[in-house]
């Protein structure tokens, strides 16, 4: 089956030409690995994604999840896919060998997650959440908890979730009401209701372990009084086998616009006052513990946006190449002119190149952040370590919010490329769009990501993370050819970058002079601005590499730029030449059409316009 | 039960193949190479037979340039125990007989109960290696096999024939060439990939005999001419025009 999910050539470019994946193997942590192993993993992941997982995508969407008599049913095809996924050992690809993992770099994990997510995101959430929950046990659990829960979750035998949201506590987690009452033997009785729990109930696994945020009786209000508990669906016998039902009752499954194959459940803990949980970590540290999972999940949600957008983009390109409609522009007066594929039409090309630049910019961002995690774990020097870790901190809200917002817009463009057929369920692109929408909402809405960026991340580490990132941008982009095809794009980038730095300073001033509403009210605008600059940075980084290689290929083959017949023949015959030309074109387009918006965005922010607060609530609508 | 699998690395079935302008071969730049799908059935069957027997080793033997190592490693990651690459240059070519001789030389004198191979390679579609290796080694050969049951020193195989299947009993050791339908090859698991790195893979520089059959030139099949819609006022007129065209232009009736 053809791969219309992820451009493998671009994946390779990111890993080996932009990032130095092979260079990671010189550090002790990755000393046992090599390029042929990375390639084999990626190749097997591609096969798994294309041949095993993707066929369940449309089926899972149509079938959805159902709830009857307290029992949840997930799409039938997921059972076999889950079995094969687990047999492959894919859950623990980048976890340490001592917990049963394979120890590959995070960037390899990101690349495989992109493939699997593009193939069927609703499915991949089941093992994905089990992994996130097991990671909490790995970090904070006692040895006994690790043996009881973590081992079986990492192996895929048991599932996992994250239980934060309640009917009255979503973005405001501190308002949660679920309570935990000590039973005297070190355990707790859990009572309360959690809603919107992804992968909340199913029978893909024989047990499900729920990390549940709850307040121990008498603990203070707000987030400080919250602890986290491991609550199994079925109690675990002393020999590790699955025991009695633990009074974790599924109330219903949500009917959603997308990711329908994933069971989003209401869970009622302790309806019969017989739900037992164990404390994970110390009392009152629930939020801190859960944030480990949240950070992983936020990067995962960013990857979700990338995954849906890459699948939508490749489907759109494929469709545009095969769908015949209209004549070539040069023949537009001749009604007898032969029909051409729609990729010949300027407006289709505009959409495709816009999509390409967004998808490839997002991929570079996501892989870079994963690589930064690897580097922060690999380098010895503390300053270096902090610098790499700083990129991760700073860029996590951008990965999450921009990955989901731009990813969604790319899927929407894909429908536009398909035209009327794209709007029907006969074609796969509308599902990509529906599946993608949730990404801007869960794991902290994008509004919350913007606040995290502006209020926490910009000033974090005394502002050094932001400054280091600007320095990295400046140094990297200066490697572009001064008189090359990207000259104008580089100039636009410099202006955009300066505008971004300027707003950083402006926000600091606003804070110092007590005008807090300016940065808060403009948090999303700033996220948009910084994300636009960030993607521009990655596209120009890649463009510089690609341009150099393209020039070298032309030189080697004796192709002169002004000989357009030879140039066209080169792009037709040489896959590498065509690939690099595409990279340069995406960067050039982004420089011409997207980066110039940044200065206008900055000007808007500096107006300190407060319309959003000035408008009376009663003035939004007249009824 | 020890067995061997003859494995060839071929361009991916999804790859768009372009012939070099001078007709000396295909353009390999940007082409992904994979295990020949029919050989993959052989790897899977060898692993299944080993698992059923509870003991034994599966050895992968391949002829090809350096890059073939990736495909051998993939087979090792699937569960095979060791690999041998008879290494030749990237564009070094000989014919099937010379290739079969080198393989037979490598395979002989070992204790392989079955030598599996694909029924053919999907690149040059010659379908000759299996039978030739068997002949050179003095072994029986069953081709186009979709089922293998081993008991003792015999195997009962189903093979595809036109309009049905043929059941063949064969004395072991034997060469068995595998057809689609024999099994569903497993995917390499991550732990399998980790283990594959430490499994023995012997690379031997190999010189093939000069070919008796040489390739003069590669070219694409001629492009199919566009079809023609026969016009006419009614069915009878169209039929008349069609008969005329078949008789006078196509000269087939």
PDB file of C-alpha atoms in Angstrom, chain A residues 55-270:
ATOM      1  CA  UNK A  55      -6.851   0.354   7.559  1.00  0.00           C
ATOM      2  CA  UNK A  56      -8.613   0.635  10.945  1.00  0.00           C
ATOM      3  CA  UNK A  57      -8.890   4.437  10.729  1.00  0.00           C
ATOM      4  CA  UNK A  58     -12.023   4.953   8.632  1.00  0.00           C
ATOM      5  CA  UNK A  59     -13.584   1.791  10.035  1.00  0.00           C
ATOM      6  CA  UNK A  60     -13.054   2.947  13.612  1.00  0.00           C
ATOM      7  CA  UNK A  61     -14.587   6.312  12.771  1.00  0.00           C
ATOM      8  CA  UNK A  62     -17.719   4.752  11.290  1.00  0.00           C
ATOM      9  CA  UNK A  63     -18.134   2.158  14.007  1.00  0.00           C
ATOM     10  CA  UNK A  64     -17.252   4.419  16.933  1.00  0.00           C
ATOM     11  CA  UNK A  65     -17.563   3.385  20.569  1.00  0.00           C
ATOM     12  CA  UNK A  66     -20.765   2.350  22.257  1.00  0.00           C
ATOM     13  CA  UNK A  67     -21.999   1.947  25.788  1.00  0.00           C
ATOM     14  CA  UNK A  68     -24.613  -0.493  27.018  1.00  0.00           C
ATOM     15  CA  UNK A  69     -25.253  -2.054  30.440  1.00  0.00           C
ATOM     16  CA  UNK A  70     -22.162  -0.539  31.963  1.00  0.00           C
ATOM     17  CA  UNK A  71     -19.947  -1.950  29.232  1.00  0.00           C
ATOM     18  CA  UNK A  72     -17.975  -0.058  26.617  1.00  0.00           C
ATOM     19  CA  UNK A  73     -17.351  -1.483  23.152  1.00  0.00           C
ATOM     20  CA  UNK A  74     -14.574  -0.086  20.966  1.00  0.00           C
ATOM     21  CA  UNK A  75     -14.237  -0.696  17.200  1.00  0.00           C
ATOM     22  CA  UNK A  76     -13.763  -4.393  16.514  1.00  0.00           C
ATOM     23  CA  UNK A  77     -10.748  -3.926  14.271  1.00  0.00           C
ATOM     24  CA  UNK A  78      -8.796  -2.267  17.089  1.00  0.00           C
ATOM     25  CA  UNK A  79      -8.352  -5.587  18.885  1.00  0.00           C
ATOM     26  CA  UNK A  80      -6.081  -7.130  16.279  1.00  0.00           C
ATOM     27  CA  UNK A  81      -4.245  -3.867  15.679  1.00  0.00           C
ATOM     28  CA  UNK A  82      -3.646  -3.493  19.424  1.00  0.00           C
ATOM     29  CA  UNK A  83      -2.273  -7.023  19.630  1.00  0.00           C
ATOM     30  CA  UNK A  84       0.168  -6.431  16.783  1.00  0.00           C
ATOM     31  CA  UNK A  85       1.193  -3.061  18.191  1.00  0.00           C
ATOM     32  CA  UNK A  86       1.969  -4.586  21.563  1.00  0.00           C
ATOM     33  CA  UNK A  87       3.846  -7.528  20.063  1.00  0.00           C
ATOM     34  CA  UNK A  88       6.047  -5.042  18.257  1.00  0.00           C
ATOM     35  CA  UNK A  89       7.076  -3.486  21.586  1.00  0.00           C
ATOM     36  CA  UNK A  90       6.197  -0.001  20.332  1.00  0.00           C
ATOM     37  CA  UNK A  91       4.887   1.426  23.633  1.00  0.00           C
ATOM     38  CA  UNK A  92       8.299   1.699  25.242  1.00  0.00           C
ATOM     39  CA  UNK A  93      10.411   2.681  22.263  1.00  0.00           C
ATOM     40  CA  UNK A  94      12.317   5.417  24.084  1.00  0.00           C
ATOM     41  CA  UNK A  95      12.098   4.195  27.674  1.00  0.00           C
ATOM     42  CA  UNK A  96      15.086   2.889  29.587  1.00  0.00           C
ATOM     43  CA  UNK A  97      16.116  -0.730  29.302  1.00  0.00           C
ATOM     44  CA  UNK A  98      15.784  -1.191  33.073  1.00  0.00           C
ATOM     45  CA  UNK A  99      12.026  -0.652  32.883  1.00  0.00           C
ATOM     46  CA  UNK A 100      11.735  -2.910  29.853  1.00  0.00           C
ATOM     47  CA  UNK A 101      12.071  -0.215  27.200  1.00  0.00           C
ATOM     48  CA  UNK A 102      14.157  -0.082  24.053  1.00  0.00           C
ATOM     49  CA  UNK A 103      16.012   3.124  24.916  1.00  0.00           C
ATOM     50  CA  UNK A 104      15.818   4.815  21.518  1.00  0.00           C
ATOM     51  CA  UNK A 105      16.153   8.600  21.312  1.00  0.00           C
ATOM     52  CA  UNK A 106      13.018  10.712  21.840  1.00  0.00           C
ATOM     53  CA  UNK A 107      13.347  12.004  18.311  1.00  0.00           C
ATOM     54  CA  UNK A 108      12.890   8.460  16.979  1.00  0.00           C
ATOM     55  CA  UNK A 109       9.885   8.153  19.275  1.00  0.00           C
ATOM     56  CA  UNK A 110       8.470  11.388  17.824  1.00  0.00           C
ATOM     57  CA  UNK A 111       9.011  10.184  14.264  1.00  0.00           C
ATOM     58  CA  UNK A 112       7.223   6.883  14.921  1.00  0.00           C
ATOM     59  CA  UNK A 113       4.430   8.637  16.821  1.00  0.00           C
ATOM     60  CA  UNK A 114       3.881  10.883  13.834  1.00  0.00           C
ATOM     61  CA  UNK A 115       3.475   7.807  11.642  1.00  0.00           C
ATOM     62  CA  UNK A 116       1.188   5.976  14.050  1.00  0.00           C
ATOM     63  CA  UNK A 117      -0.862   9.101  14.806  1.00  0.00           C
ATOM     64  CA  UNK A 118      -1.339   9.818  11.112  1.00  0.00           C
ATOM     65  CA  UNK A 119      -2.481   6.224  10.664  1.00  0.00           C
ATOM     66  CA  UNK A 120      -5.146   6.309  13.388  1.00  0.00           C
ATOM     67  CA  UNK A 121      -4.985   8.770  16.245  1.00  0.00           C
ATOM     68  CA  UNK A 122      -8.059   7.455  18.019  1.00  0.00           C
ATOM     69  CA  UNK A 123      -6.368   4.063  18.232  1.00  0.00           C
ATOM     70  CA  UNK A 124      -2.931   5.224  19.235  1.00  0.00           C
ATOM     71  CA  UNK A 125      -4.337   7.037  22.257  1.00  0.00           C
ATOM     72  CA  UNK A 126      -4.998   3.692  23.991  1.00  0.00           C
ATOM     73  CA  UNK A 127      -1.344   2.636  24.218  1.00  0.00           C
ATOM     74  CA  UNK A 128      -0.281   6.298  24.414  1.00  0.00           C
ATOM     75  CA  UNK A 129      -2.228   6.966  27.615  1.00  0.00           C
ATOM     76  CA  UNK A 130      -1.075   3.684  29.137  1.00  0.00           C
ATOM     77  CA  UNK A 131       2.477   4.862  28.532  1.00  0.00           C
ATOM     78  CA  UNK A 132       1.914   8.295  30.055  1.00  0.00           C
ATOM     79  CA  UNK A 133       0.311   6.827  33.164  1.00  0.00           C
ATOM     80  CA  UNK A 134       3.046   4.200  33.542  1.00  0.00           C
ATOM     81  CA  UNK A 135       5.661   6.944  33.292  1.00  0.00           C
ATOM     82  CA  UNK A 136       4.198   8.547  36.430  1.00  0.00           C
ATOM     83  CA  UNK A 137       4.591   5.259  38.276  1.00  0.00           C
ATOM     84  CA  UNK A 138       8.143   4.961  36.970  1.00  0.00           C
ATOM     85  CA  UNK A 139       9.066   8.411  38.308  1.00  0.00           C
ATOM     86  CA  UNK A 140       7.061   8.571  41.539  1.00  0.00           C
ATOM     87  CA  UNK A 141       6.016   5.015  42.353  1.00  0.00           C
ATOM     88  CA  UNK A 142       7.415   2.763  45.041  1.00  0.00           C
ATOM     89  CA  UNK A 143       9.153  -0.415  43.901  1.00  0.00           C
ATOM     90  CA  UNK A 144       6.039  -2.323  44.768  1.00  0.00           C
ATOM     91  CA  UNK A 145       3.855  -0.008  42.684  1.00  0.00           C
ATOM     92  CA  UNK A 146       6.249  -0.382  39.787  1.00  0.00           C
ATOM     93  CA  UNK A 147       6.053  -4.162  39.901  1.00  0.00           C
ATOM     94  CA  UNK A 148       2.296  -4.180  40.443  1.00  0.00           C
ATOM     95  CA  UNK A 149       1.333  -1.599  37.829  1.00  0.00           C
ATOM     96  CA  UNK A 150       4.107  -0.156  35.696  1.00  0.00           C
ATOM     97  CA  UNK A 151       5.498  -3.385  34.228  1.00  0.00           C
ATOM     98  CA  UNK A 152       2.126  -4.520  32.944  1.00  0.00           C
ATOM     99  CA  UNK A 153       1.260  -1.074  31.602  1.00  0.00           C
ATOM    100  CA  UNK A 154       4.538  -0.688  29.734  1.00  0.00           C
ATOM    101  CA  UNK A 155       4.105  -4.127  28.208  1.00  0.00           C
ATOM    102  CA  UNK A 156       0.609  -3.194  27.018  1.00  0.00           C
ATOM    103  CA  UNK A 157      -1.078  -5.892  29.082  1.00  0.00           C
ATOM    104  CA  UNK A 158      -2.953  -3.199  31.068  1.00  0.00           C
ATOM    105  CA  UNK A 159      -4.213   0.172  29.939  1.00  0.00           C
ATOM    106  CA  UNK A 160      -4.000   3.583  31.577  1.00  0.00           C
ATOM    107  CA  UNK A 161      -5.692   7.003  31.571  1.00  0.00           C
ATOM    108  CA  UNK A 162      -5.319  10.413  33.132  1.00  0.00           C
ATOM    109  CA  UNK A 163      -8.229  11.492  35.331  1.00  0.00           C
ATOM    110  CA  UNK A 164      -8.227  15.259  35.903  1.00  0.00           C
ATOM    111  CA  UNK A 165     -11.389  16.815  34.555  1.00  0.00           C
ATOM    112  CA  UNK A 166     -14.625  16.926  36.549  1.00  0.00           C
ATOM    113  CA  UNK A 167     -17.976  18.468  35.689  1.00  0.00           C
ATOM    114  CA  UNK A 168     -17.023  21.615  37.610  1.00  0.00           C
ATOM    115  CA  UNK A 169     -13.257  21.471  37.142  1.00  0.00           C
ATOM    116  CA  UNK A 170     -11.764  21.556  33.659  1.00  0.00           C
ATOM    117  CA  UNK A 171      -9.243  24.285  32.931  1.00  0.00           C
ATOM    118  CA  UNK A 172      -9.624  25.193  36.633  1.00  0.00           C
ATOM    119  CA  UNK A 173      -8.353  21.894  38.060  1.00  0.00           C
ATOM    120  CA  UNK A 174      -8.074  23.349  41.551  1.00  0.00           C
ATOM    121  CA  UNK A 175     -11.860  23.269  41.880  1.00  0.00           C
ATOM    122  CA  UNK A 176     -12.039  19.475  41.800  1.00  0.00           C
ATOM    123  CA  UNK A 177     -14.256  17.625  44.282  1.00  0.00           C
ATOM    124  CA  UNK A 178     -13.168  13.985  44.088  1.00  0.00           C
ATOM    125  CA  UNK A 179     -12.208  12.916  47.583  1.00  0.00           C
ATOM    126  CA  UNK A 180      -9.926  10.342  49.151  1.00  0.00           C
ATOM    127  CA  UNK A 181     -10.552   8.976  52.623  1.00  0.00           C
ATOM    128  CA  UNK A 182      -7.800   7.048  54.435  1.00  0.00           C
ATOM    129  CA  UNK A 183      -8.821   3.464  55.197  1.00  0.00           C
ATOM    130  CA  UNK A 184      -6.201   3.028  57.902  1.00  0.00           C
ATOM    131  CA  UNK A 185      -4.071   0.490  56.009  1.00  0.00           C
ATOM    132  CA  UNK A 186      -2.224   3.070  53.948  1.00  0.00           C
ATOM    133  CA  UNK A 187      -4.860   3.009  51.208  1.00  0.00           C
ATOM    134  CA  UNK A 188      -7.721   5.372  50.385  1.00  0.00           C
ATOM    135  CA  UNK A 189     -11.357   5.166  49.464  1.00  0.00           C
ATOM    136  CA  UNK A 190     -11.954   7.265  46.349  1.00  0.00           C
ATOM    137  CA  UNK A 191     -15.295   8.960  45.656  1.00  0.00           C
ATOM    138  CA  UNK A 192     -16.132  11.283  42.811  1.00  0.00           C
ATOM    139  CA  UNK A 193     -16.853  11.712  39.132  1.00  0.00           C
ATOM    140  CA  UNK A 194     -14.375  12.337  36.330  1.00  0.00           C
ATOM    141  CA  UNK A 195     -15.492  13.269  32.837  1.00  0.00           C
ATOM    142  CA  UNK A 196     -13.980  13.321  29.350  1.00  0.00           C
ATOM    143  CA  UNK A 197     -11.600  10.493  30.222  1.00  0.00           C
ATOM    144  CA  UNK A 198      -9.903   9.360  27.022  1.00  0.00           C
ATOM    145  CA  UNK A 199      -9.476   5.583  26.698  1.00  0.00           C
ATOM    146  CA  UNK A 200     -11.465   5.577  29.948  1.00  0.00           C
ATOM    147  CA  UNK A 201     -12.967   2.131  29.545  1.00  0.00           C
ATOM    148  CA  UNK A 202     -12.536  -0.697  27.044  1.00  0.00           C
ATOM    149  CA  UNK A 203     -11.684  -4.361  26.844  1.00  0.00           C
ATOM    150  CA  UNK A 204      -8.530  -4.111  24.750  1.00  0.00           C
ATOM    151  CA  UNK A 205      -6.711  -4.827  28.001  1.00  0.00           C
ATOM    152  CA  UNK A 206      -7.685  -6.951  30.993  1.00  0.00           C
ATOM    153  CA  UNK A 207      -7.263  -4.067  33.435  1.00  0.00           C
ATOM    154  CA  UNK A 208      -7.006  -0.272  33.348  1.00  0.00           C
ATOM    155  CA  UNK A 209      -5.024   1.806  35.837  1.00  0.00           C
ATOM    156  CA  UNK A 210      -6.386   5.307  36.444  1.00  0.00           C
ATOM    157  CA  UNK A 211      -4.148   7.998  37.917  1.00  0.00           C
ATOM    158  CA  UNK A 212      -6.822  10.090  39.687  1.00  0.00           C
ATOM    159  CA  UNK A 213      -6.467  13.585  41.094  1.00  0.00           C
ATOM    160  CA  UNK A 214      -8.384  13.873  44.377  1.00  0.00           C
ATOM    161  CA  UNK A 215      -8.366  15.736  47.652  1.00  0.00           C
ATOM    162  CA  UNK A 216      -7.623  13.891  50.874  1.00  0.00           C
ATOM    163  CA  UNK A 217     -10.272  14.720  53.442  1.00  0.00           C
ATOM    164  CA  UNK A 218      -9.276  17.865  55.289  1.00  0.00           C
ATOM    165  CA  UNK A 219      -6.692  18.956  52.695  1.00  0.00           C
ATOM    166  CA  UNK A 220      -6.692  22.654  51.748  1.00  0.00           C
ATOM    167  CA  UNK A 221      -8.727  24.002  48.836  1.00  0.00           C
ATOM    168  CA  UNK A 222      -7.097  24.816  45.488  1.00  0.00           C
ATOM    169  CA  UNK A 223      -4.300  22.965  43.726  1.00  0.00           C
ATOM    170  CA  UNK A 224      -2.118  22.664  46.866  1.00  0.00           C
ATOM    171  CA  UNK A 225      -4.573  20.232  48.457  1.00  0.00           C
ATOM    172  CA  UNK A 226      -4.584  17.850  45.511  1.00  0.00           C
ATOM    173  CA  UNK A 227      -2.947  14.423  45.638  1.00  0.00           C
ATOM    174  CA  UNK A 228      -2.777  11.723  43.001  1.00  0.00           C
ATOM    175  CA  UNK A 229      -3.914   8.113  43.392  1.00  0.00           C
ATOM    176  CA  UNK A 230      -3.518   4.934  41.400  1.00  0.00           C
ATOM    177  CA  UNK A 231      -6.966   3.461  41.016  1.00  0.00           C
ATOM    178  CA  UNK A 232      -7.282   0.171  39.131  1.00  0.00           C
ATOM    179  CA  UNK A 233     -10.490  -0.834  37.374  1.00  0.00           C
ATOM    180  CA  UNK A 234      -9.997  -4.298  38.890  1.00  0.00           C
ATOM    181  CA  UNK A 235      -8.069  -4.814  42.095  1.00  0.00           C
ATOM    182  CA  UNK A 236      -4.782  -6.598  41.826  1.00  0.00           C
ATOM    183  CA  UNK A 237      -4.306  -9.843  43.764  1.00  0.00           C
ATOM    184  CA  UNK A 238      -1.145 -10.404  45.769  1.00  0.00           C
ATOM    185  CA  UNK A 239       0.203 -12.674  43.003  1.00  0.00           C
ATOM    186  CA  UNK A 240      -0.244  -9.841  40.487  1.00  0.00           C
ATOM    187  CA  UNK A 241      -3.286 -11.323  38.794  1.00  0.00           C
ATOM    188  CA  UNK A 242      -6.486  -9.404  38.118  1.00  0.00           C
ATOM    189  CA  UNK A 243      -8.945  -9.590  41.028  1.00  0.00           C
ATOM    190  CA  UNK A 244     -12.311  -8.153  42.028  1.00  0.00           C
ATOM    191  CA  UNK A 245     -14.059  -5.162  40.465  1.00  0.00           C
ATOM    192  CA  UNK A 246     -12.918  -1.953  42.141  1.00  0.00           C
ATOM    193  CA  UNK A 247     -16.166   0.027  41.916  1.00  0.00           C
ATOM    194  CA  UNK A 248     -14.968   2.151  38.971  1.00  0.00           C
ATOM    195  CA  UNK A 249     -18.184   2.620  37.016  1.00  0.00           C
ATOM    196  CA  UNK A 250     -18.518   3.930  33.536  1.00  0.00           C
ATOM    197  CA  UNK A 251     -21.450   6.329  33.285  1.00  0.00           C
ATOM    198  CA  UNK A 252     -21.445   6.793  29.536  1.00  0.00           C
ATOM    199  CA  UNK A 253     -19.276   7.428  26.503  1.00  0.00           C
ATOM    200  CA  UNK A 254     -19.364  10.803  24.772  1.00  0.00           C
ATOM    201  CA  UNK A 255     -20.638  11.159  21.216  1.00  0.00           C
ATOM    202  CA  UNK A 256     -17.986  13.283  19.589  1.00  0.00           C
ATOM    203  CA  UNK A 257     -17.234  14.959  16.284  1.00  0.00           C
ATOM    204  CA  UNK A 258     -13.872  13.191  15.942  1.00  0.00           C
ATOM    205  CA  UNK A 259     -11.541  10.538  17.377  1.00  0.00           C
ATOM    206  CA  UNK A 260     -14.705   8.468  17.587  1.00  0.00           C
ATOM    207  CA  UNK A 261     -12.769   5.230  17.927  1.00  0.00           C
ATOM    208  CA  UNK A 262     -11.448   6.351  21.282  1.00  0.00           C
ATOM    209  CA  UNK A 263     -13.787   5.802  24.224  1.00  0.00           C
ATOM    210  CA  UNK A 264     -14.195   9.133  26.028  1.00  0.00           C
ATOM    211  CA  UNK A 265     -15.862   8.166  29.279  1.00  0.00           C
ATOM    212  CA  UNK A 266     -17.512   9.491  32.371  1.00  0.00           C
ATOM    213  CA  UNK A 267     -16.101   7.503  35.266  1.00  0.00           C
ATOM    214  CA  UNK A 268     -17.845   7.289  38.615  1.00  0.00           C
ATOM    215  CA  UNK A 269     -15.495   6.228  41.380  1.00  0.00           C
ATOM    216  CA  UNK A 270     -16.962   4.616  44.471  1.00  0.00           C
TER     217      UNK A 270
END
